[in-house]
Short mmCIF file of C-alpha atoms in Angstrom, two decimals:
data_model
loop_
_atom_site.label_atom_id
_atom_site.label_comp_id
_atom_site.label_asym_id
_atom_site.label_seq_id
_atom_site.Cartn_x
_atom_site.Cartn_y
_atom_site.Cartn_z
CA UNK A 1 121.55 143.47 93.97
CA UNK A 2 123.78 140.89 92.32
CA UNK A 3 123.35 139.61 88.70
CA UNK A 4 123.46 136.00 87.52
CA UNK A 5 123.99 137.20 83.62
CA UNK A 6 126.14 139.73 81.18
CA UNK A 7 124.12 142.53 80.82
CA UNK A 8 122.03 143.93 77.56
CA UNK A 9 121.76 147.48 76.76
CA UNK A 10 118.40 148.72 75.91
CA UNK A 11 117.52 152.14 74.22
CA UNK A 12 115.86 154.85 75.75
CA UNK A 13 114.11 157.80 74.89
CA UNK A 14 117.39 159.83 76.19
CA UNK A 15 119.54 158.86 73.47
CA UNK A 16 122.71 161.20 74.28
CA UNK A 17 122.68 162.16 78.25
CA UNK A 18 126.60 163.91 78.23
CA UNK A 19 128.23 162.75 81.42
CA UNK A 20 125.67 160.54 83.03
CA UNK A 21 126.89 158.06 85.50
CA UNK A 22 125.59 155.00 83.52
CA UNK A 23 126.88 156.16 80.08
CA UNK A 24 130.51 156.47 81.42
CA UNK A 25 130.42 153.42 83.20
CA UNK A 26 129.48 151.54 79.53
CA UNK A 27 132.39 153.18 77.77
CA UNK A 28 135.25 152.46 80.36
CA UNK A 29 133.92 148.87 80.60
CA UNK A 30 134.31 148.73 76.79
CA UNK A 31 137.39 149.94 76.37
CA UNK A 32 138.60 147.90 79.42
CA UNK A 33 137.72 144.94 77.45
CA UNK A 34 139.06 146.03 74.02
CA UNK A 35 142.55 146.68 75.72
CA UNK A 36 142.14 143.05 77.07
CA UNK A 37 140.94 141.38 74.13
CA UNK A 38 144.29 142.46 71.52
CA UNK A 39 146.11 140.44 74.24
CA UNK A 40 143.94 137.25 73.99
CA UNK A 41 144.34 134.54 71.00
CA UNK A 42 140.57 133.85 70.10
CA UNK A 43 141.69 130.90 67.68
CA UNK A 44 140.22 128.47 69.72
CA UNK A 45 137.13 129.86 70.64
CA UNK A 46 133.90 128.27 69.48
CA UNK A 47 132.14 131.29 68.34
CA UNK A 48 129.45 129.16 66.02
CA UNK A 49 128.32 127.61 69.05
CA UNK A 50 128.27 130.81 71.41
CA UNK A 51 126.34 132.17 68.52
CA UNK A 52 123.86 129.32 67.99
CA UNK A 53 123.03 128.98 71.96
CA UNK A 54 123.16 132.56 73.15
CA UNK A 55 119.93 134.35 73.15
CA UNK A 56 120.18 136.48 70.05
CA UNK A 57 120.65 140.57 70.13
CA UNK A 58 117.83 142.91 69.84
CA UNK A 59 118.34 145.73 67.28
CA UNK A 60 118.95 149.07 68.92
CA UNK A 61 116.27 151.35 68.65
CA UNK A 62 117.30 155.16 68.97
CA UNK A 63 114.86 157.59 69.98
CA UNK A 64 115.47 161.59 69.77
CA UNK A 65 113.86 164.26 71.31
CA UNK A 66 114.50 167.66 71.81
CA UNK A 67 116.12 167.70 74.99
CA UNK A 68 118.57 164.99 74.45
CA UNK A 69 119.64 165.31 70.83
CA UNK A 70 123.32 165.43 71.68
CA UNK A 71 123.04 162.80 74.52
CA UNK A 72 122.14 159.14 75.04
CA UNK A 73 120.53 157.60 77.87
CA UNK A 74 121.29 153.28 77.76
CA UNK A 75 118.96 150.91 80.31
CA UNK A 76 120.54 147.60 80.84
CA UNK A 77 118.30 144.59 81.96
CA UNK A 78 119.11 140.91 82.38
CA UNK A 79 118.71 138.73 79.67
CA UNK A 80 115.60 136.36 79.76
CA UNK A 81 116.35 132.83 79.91
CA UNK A 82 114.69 130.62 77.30
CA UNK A 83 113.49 127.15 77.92
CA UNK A 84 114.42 124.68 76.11
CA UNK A 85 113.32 121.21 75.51
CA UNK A 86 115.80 117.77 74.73
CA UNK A 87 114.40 114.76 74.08
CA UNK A 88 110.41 113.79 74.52
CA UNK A 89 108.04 115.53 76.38
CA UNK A 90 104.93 113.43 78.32
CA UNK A 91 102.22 115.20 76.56
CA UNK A 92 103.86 113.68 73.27
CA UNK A 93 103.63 110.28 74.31
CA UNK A 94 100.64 108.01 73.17
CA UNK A 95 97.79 106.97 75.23
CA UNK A 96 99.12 103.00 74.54
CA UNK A 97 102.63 103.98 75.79
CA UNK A 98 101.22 105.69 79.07
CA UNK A 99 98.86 102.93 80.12
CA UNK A 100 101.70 100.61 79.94
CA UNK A 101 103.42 103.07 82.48
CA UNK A 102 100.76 103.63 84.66
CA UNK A 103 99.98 99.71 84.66
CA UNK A 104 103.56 99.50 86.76
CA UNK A 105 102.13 101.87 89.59
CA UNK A 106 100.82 100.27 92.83
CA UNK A 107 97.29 101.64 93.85
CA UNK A 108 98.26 104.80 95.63
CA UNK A 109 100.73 106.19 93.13
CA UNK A 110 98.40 105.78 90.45
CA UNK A 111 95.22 107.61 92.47
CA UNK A 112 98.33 110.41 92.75
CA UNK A 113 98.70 110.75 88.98
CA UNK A 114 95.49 110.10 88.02
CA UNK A 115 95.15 114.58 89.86
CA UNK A 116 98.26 115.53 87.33
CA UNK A 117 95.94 116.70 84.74
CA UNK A 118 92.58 115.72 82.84
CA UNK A 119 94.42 113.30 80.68
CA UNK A 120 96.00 111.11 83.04
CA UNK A 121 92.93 111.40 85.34
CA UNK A 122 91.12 109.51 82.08
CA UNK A 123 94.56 107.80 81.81
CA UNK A 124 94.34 106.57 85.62
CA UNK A 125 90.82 105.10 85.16
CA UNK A 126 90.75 103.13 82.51
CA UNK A 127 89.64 99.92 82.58
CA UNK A 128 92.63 98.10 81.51
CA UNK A 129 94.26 99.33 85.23
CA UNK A 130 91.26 98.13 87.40
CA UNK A 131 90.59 94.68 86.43
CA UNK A 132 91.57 93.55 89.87
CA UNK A 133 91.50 95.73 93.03
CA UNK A 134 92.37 94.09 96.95
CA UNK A 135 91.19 96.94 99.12
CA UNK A 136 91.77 94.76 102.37
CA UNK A 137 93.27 97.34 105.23
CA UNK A 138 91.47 100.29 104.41
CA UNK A 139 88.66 100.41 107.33
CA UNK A 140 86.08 103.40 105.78
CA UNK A 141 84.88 102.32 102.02
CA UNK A 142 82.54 104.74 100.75
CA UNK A 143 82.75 106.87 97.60
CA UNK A 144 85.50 104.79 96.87
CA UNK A 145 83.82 101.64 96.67
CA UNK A 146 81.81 103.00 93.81
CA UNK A 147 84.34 104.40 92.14
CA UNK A 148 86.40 101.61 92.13
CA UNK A 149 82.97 99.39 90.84
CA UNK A 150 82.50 102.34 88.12
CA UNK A 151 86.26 101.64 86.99
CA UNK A 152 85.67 98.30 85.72
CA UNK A 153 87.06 96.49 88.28
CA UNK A 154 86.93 92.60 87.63
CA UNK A 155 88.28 91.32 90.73
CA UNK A 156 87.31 92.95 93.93
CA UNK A 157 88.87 91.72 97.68
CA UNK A 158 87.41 94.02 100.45
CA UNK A 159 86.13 91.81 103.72
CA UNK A 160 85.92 92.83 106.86
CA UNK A 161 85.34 96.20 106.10
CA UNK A 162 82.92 99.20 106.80
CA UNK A 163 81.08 100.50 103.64
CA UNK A 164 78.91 103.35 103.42
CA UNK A 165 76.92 104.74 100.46
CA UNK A 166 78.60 103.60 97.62
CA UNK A 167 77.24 106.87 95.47
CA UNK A 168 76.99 105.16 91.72
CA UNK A 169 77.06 107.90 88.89
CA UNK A 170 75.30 105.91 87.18
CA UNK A 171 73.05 103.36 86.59
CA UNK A 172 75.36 100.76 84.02
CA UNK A 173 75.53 97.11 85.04
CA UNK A 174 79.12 96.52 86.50
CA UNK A 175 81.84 94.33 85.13
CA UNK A 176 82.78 92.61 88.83
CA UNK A 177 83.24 89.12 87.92
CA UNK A 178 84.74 88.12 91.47
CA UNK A 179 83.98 89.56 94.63
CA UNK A 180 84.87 89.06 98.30
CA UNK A 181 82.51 91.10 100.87
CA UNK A 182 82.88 88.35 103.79
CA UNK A 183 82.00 90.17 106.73
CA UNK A 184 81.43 93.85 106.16
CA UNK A 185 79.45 95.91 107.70
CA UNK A 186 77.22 97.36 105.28
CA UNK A 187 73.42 98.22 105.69
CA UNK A 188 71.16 95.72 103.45
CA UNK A 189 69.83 98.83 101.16
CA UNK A 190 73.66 99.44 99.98
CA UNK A 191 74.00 96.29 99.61
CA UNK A 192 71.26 95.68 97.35
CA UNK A 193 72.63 98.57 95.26
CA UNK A 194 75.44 96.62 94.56
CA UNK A 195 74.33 93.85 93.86
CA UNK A 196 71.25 94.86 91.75
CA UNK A 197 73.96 96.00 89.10
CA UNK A 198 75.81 93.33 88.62
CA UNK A 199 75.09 90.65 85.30
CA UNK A 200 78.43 88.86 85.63
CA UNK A 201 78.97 87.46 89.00
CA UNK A 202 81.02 83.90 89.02
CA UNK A 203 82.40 83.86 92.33
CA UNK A 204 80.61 85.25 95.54
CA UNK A 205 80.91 85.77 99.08
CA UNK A 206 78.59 87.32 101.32
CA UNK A 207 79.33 85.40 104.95
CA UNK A 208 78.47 87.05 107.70
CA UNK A 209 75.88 89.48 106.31
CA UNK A 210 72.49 90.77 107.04
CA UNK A 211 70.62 90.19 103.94
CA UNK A 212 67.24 90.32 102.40
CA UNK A 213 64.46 89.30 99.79
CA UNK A 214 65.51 91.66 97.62
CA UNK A 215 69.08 91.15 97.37
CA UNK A 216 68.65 87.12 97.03
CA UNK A 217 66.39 88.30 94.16
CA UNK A 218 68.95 90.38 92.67
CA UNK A 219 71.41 87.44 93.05
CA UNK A 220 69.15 85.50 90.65
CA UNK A 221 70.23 87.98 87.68
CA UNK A 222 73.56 86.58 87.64
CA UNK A 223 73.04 83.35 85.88
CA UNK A 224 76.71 82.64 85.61
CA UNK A 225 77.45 82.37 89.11
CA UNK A 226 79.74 79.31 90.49
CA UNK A 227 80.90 79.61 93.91
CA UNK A 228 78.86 81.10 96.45
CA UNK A 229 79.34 81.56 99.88
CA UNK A 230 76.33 82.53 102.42
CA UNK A 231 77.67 81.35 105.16
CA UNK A 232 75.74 82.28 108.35
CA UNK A 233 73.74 84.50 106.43
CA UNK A 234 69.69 85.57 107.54
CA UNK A 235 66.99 87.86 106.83
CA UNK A 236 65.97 85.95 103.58
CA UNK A 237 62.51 83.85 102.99
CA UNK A 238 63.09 79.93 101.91
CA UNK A 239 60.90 81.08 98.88
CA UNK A 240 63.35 83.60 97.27
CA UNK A 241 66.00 81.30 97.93
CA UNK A 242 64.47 78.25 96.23
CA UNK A 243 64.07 80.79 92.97
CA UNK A 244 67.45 82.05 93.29
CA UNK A 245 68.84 78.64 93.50
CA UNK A 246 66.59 77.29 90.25
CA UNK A 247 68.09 80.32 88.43
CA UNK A 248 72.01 79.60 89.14
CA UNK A 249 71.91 77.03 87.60
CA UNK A 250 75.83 76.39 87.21
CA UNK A 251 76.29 76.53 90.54
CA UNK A 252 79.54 74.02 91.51
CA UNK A 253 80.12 74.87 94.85
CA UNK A 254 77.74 76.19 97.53
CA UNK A 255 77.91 77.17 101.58
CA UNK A 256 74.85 77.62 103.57
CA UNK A 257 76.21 76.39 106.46
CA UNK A 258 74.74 78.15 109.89
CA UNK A 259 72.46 80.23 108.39
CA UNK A 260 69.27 81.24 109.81
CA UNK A 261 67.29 78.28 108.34
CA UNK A 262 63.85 76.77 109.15
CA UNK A 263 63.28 73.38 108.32
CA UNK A 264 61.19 75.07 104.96
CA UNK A 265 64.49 77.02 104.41
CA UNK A 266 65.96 73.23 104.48
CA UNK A 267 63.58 72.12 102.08
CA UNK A 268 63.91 74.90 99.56
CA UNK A 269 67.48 73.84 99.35
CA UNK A 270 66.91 70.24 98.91
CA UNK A 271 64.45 70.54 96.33
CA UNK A 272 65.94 72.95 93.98
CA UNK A 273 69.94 72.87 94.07
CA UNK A 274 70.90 72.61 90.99
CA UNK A 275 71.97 68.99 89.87
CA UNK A 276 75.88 70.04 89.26
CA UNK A 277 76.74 71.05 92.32
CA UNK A 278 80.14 69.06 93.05
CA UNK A 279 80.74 70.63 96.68
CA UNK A 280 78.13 71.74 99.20
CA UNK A 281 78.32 72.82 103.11
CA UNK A 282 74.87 72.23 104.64
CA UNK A 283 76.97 72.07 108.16
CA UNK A 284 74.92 73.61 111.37
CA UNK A 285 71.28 72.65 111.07
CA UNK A 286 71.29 70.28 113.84
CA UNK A 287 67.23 68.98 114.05
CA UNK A 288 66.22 70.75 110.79
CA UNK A 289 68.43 68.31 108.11
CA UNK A 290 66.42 65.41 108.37
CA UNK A 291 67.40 61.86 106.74
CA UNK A 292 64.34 62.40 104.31
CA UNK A 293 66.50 65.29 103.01
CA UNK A 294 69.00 63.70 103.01
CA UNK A 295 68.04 61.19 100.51
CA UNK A 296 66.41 63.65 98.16
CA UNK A 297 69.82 65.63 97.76
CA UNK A 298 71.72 62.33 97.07
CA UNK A 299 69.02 61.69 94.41
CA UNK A 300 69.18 64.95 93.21
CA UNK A 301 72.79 65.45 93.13
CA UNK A 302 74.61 62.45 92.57
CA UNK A 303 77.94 64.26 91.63
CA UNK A 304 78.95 65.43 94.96
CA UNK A 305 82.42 65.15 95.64
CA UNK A 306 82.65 67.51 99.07
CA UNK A 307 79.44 67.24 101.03
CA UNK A 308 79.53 68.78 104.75
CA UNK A 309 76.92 67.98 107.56
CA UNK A 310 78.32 68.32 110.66
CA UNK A 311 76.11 69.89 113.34
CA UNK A 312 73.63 67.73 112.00
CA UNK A 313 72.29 65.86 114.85
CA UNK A 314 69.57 63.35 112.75
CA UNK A 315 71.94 62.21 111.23
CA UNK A 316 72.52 57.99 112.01
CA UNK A 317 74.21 55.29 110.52
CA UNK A 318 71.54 54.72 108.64
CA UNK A 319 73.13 57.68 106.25
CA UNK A 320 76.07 55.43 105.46
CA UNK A 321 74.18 53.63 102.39
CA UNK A 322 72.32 56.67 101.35
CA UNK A 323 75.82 58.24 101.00
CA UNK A 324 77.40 54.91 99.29
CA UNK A 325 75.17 56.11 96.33
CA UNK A 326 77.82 58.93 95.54
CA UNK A 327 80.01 57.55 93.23
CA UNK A 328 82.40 60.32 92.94
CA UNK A 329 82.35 61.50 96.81
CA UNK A 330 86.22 62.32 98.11
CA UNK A 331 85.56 64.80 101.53
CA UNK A 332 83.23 63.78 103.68
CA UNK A 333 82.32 66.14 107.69
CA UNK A 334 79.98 64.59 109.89
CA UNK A 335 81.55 66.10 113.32
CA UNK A 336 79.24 66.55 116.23
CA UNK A 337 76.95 63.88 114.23
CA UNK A 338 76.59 62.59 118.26
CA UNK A 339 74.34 59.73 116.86
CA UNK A 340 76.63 58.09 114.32
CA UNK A 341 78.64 55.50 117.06
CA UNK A 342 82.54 55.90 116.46
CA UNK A 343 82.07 51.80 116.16
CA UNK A 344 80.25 52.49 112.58
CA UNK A 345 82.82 54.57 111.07
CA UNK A 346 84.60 51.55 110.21
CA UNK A 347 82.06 50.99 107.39
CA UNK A 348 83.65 54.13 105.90
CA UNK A 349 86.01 51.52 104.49
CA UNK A 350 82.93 50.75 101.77
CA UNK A 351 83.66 54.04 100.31
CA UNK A 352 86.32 53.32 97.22
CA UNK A 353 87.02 57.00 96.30
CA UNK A 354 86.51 58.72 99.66
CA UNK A 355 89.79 60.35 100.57
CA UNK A 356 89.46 62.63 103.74
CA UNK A 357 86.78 62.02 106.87
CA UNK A 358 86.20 64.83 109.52
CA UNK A 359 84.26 63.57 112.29
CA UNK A 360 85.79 66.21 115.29
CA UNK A 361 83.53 65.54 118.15
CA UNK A 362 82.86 61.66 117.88
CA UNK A 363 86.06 59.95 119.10
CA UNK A 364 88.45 60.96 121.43
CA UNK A 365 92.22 61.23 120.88
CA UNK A 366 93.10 57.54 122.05
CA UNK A 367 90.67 56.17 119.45
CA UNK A 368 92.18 58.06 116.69
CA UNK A 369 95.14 55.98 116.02
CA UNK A 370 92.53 52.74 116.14
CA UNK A 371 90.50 54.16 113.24
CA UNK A 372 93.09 55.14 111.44
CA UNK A 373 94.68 52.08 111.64
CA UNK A 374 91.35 49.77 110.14
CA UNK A 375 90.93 53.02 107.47
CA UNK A 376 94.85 53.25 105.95
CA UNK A 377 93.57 55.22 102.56
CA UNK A 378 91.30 57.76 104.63
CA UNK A 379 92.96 60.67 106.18
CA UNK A 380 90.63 61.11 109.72
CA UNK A 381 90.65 65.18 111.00
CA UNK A 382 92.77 67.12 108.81
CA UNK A 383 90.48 69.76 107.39
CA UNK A 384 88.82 71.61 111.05
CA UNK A 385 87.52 74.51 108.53
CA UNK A 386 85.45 74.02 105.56
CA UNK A 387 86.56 75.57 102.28
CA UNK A 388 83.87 75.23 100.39
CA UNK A 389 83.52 78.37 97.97
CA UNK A 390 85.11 79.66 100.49
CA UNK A 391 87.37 82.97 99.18
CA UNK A 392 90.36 82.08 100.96
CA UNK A 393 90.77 78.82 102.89
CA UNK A 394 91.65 79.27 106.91
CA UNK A 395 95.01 77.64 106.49
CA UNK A 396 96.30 79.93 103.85
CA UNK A 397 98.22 83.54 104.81
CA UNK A 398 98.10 85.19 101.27
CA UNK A 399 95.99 87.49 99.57
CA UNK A 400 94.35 85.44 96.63
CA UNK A 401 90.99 85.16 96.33
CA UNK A 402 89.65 81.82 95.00
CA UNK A 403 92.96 80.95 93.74
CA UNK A 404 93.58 84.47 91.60
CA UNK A 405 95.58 87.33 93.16
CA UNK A 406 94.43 91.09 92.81
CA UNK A 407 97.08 93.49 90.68
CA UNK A 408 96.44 97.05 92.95
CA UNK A 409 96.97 96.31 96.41
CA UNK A 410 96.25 98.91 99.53
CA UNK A 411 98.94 99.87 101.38
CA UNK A 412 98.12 101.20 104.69
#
């Protein structure tokens, strides 16, 4: 067996073995090295420094006994190395200092440190990390979703995704502020869960999703609410969503388009969107958006400056002065509107602040240039997708959500 270190003599209880093998190995070693060291100039040697960083010397013990009074018996052992620290350890470093380390970590590092210990797993969840989480990629969200809603999270990006039981700890209202859910699959009892604890909601997207009674009635706790997007939503009554609408009352921009709406469902919208509103997508409803509706949302909101009712096939020319009335009205979609002649849209021309017309569906290609031609300040077909409080607009390839971008990413 080879040894790394000199070696240290340790006492024994035989403290004078004559003529053992290990004894007179010691003393020709010694004297080897005291013929070698009168040779040697130790001038230069640094013996402070040997001294101060060698392990220090263990008194020898001596232990007699009968037997061995005349002889000694020496064990030798390899020194134990001592550990030594330089410089500042983690577990000295304030909890201020570490956040501001951890708050450099992308989202899978930072679930990695949060298992070094019980400190950095408090370390790793605290709210000051989770204010904005995109979770876009990962397809299973189940315990995770919670967990992520129970950190604090402010901003939360996960469409098109499959969530399970969310499994709250709890039962605190959440901080989520901002939340995409466009298109998940997710049973309407989960979803309820989630949304029955949240107080703060300002921006909202449910399109796609199966919902219910209950979870429109949960969606008329969050007073602050701005943007939301229920596009081709169903399973609600026009009842709970004429008191969810009279509770949001700062709603600015709304999408109901193709949803699974009645003419009552129609009616309940008409009748009690709030007065605010500034952009609205009532697209889809074909023989249920009648003109008398029409005129009773002009009249009720007169601040429209995106309005969207394409599909709508009631609609007539007769709609042009109804529309006149709005003053501040920029976007205007009436494609598929088969009854509005492509003749008529030259009126269009009436409309001082009106900046962009979609009417897909009503004239063909060679007419195009025409139109645009006798309307110079309107730009005809540019906008095929609606993005009204719409997460993230069709055209755009990034990852922001209603203009803001998420800090922890998932990386798949």
């Amino acid at each position: 067996m080879s040894h790394e270190g000199p070696l240290q003599e340790l006492p024994c209880l035989n403290e004078y073995l004559e003529g053992s093998m290990l004894s007179i190995s010691q003393k020709s070693k010694r004297k080897k090295r005291e013929r070698i060291g009168d040779g040697l100039d130790t001038e230069n040697t640094p013996h402070e420094l040997i001294h101060q960083w060698s392990p220090p010397h263990k008194q020898r013990v001596v232990c007699k006994g009968k037997e061995n009074e005349e002889n000694q018996f020496v064990l030798a052992r390899r020194p134990r190395k001592r550990r030594e620290f330089s410089g500042l350890s983690w577990d000295t470093l304030p909890d201020e200092l570490l956040l501001g380390i951890l708050s450099c970590l992308p989202l899978q590092d930072l679930l990695r440190m949060s298992r070094v210990c019980k400190r950095w797993h408090r370390l790793a969840f605290d709210e000051s990390l989770w204010h904005s989480v995109d979770l876009v990629g990962n397809p299973q969200l189940d315990q995770a979703l919670g967990q992520v809603l129970m950190a604090g999270v402010l901003r939360l990006r996960c469409p098109c995704t499959c969530i399970g039981e969310p499994h709250f700890t709890h039962t605190q209202h959440l901080r989520v502020q901002h939340m995409d859910l466009s298109s998940c699959t997710v049973s309407s009892p989960f979803l309820d869960d989630i949304i029955s604890r949240c107080r703060r909601l300002e921006n909202l997207s449910l399109e796609g999703l199966e919902l219910s009674d209950w979870i429109i009635q949960s969606l008329s706790q969050n007073t602050e609410l701005v943007r939301l997007n229920l596009c081709g939503c169903s399973g609600f009554s026009p009842d709970s969503l004429g008191e969810m609408l009279k509770s949001c009352s700062r709603l600015e921009e709304l999408n109901l388009s193709w949803c699974d709406f009645s003419t009552d469902h129609v009616k309940a919208v008409v009748s009690n969107i709030p007065s605010n509103i500034t952009q609205l997508n009532l697209s889809g409803y074909r023989q249920n958006l009648t003109m008398e509706d029409l005129k009773d949302l002009v009249e009720r909101c007169p601040h429209l400056v995106n309005l969207d009712l394409s599909d709508s096939v009631l609609m007539t020319t007769s709609s042009f002065p109804i529309l006149q009335r709005l003053q501040s009205l920029r976007h205007l979609a009436l494609s598929r509107c088969y009854q509005i002649h492509p003749a008529a849209l030259a009126d269009f021309e009436k409309f001082p602040e009106l900046q962009t017309l979609e009417v897909y569906g009503l004239v063909q290609d060679t007419y195009l240039p025409i139109l645009s031609k006798s309307l110079p300040r309107l730009q005809i077909n540019t906008r095929p997708f609606s993005g009204v409080a719409r997460p993230t607009e069709a055209t755009r390839r990034d990852r922001a959500m209603w203009g803001m971008t998420c800090r922890l990413v998932f990386r798949s």
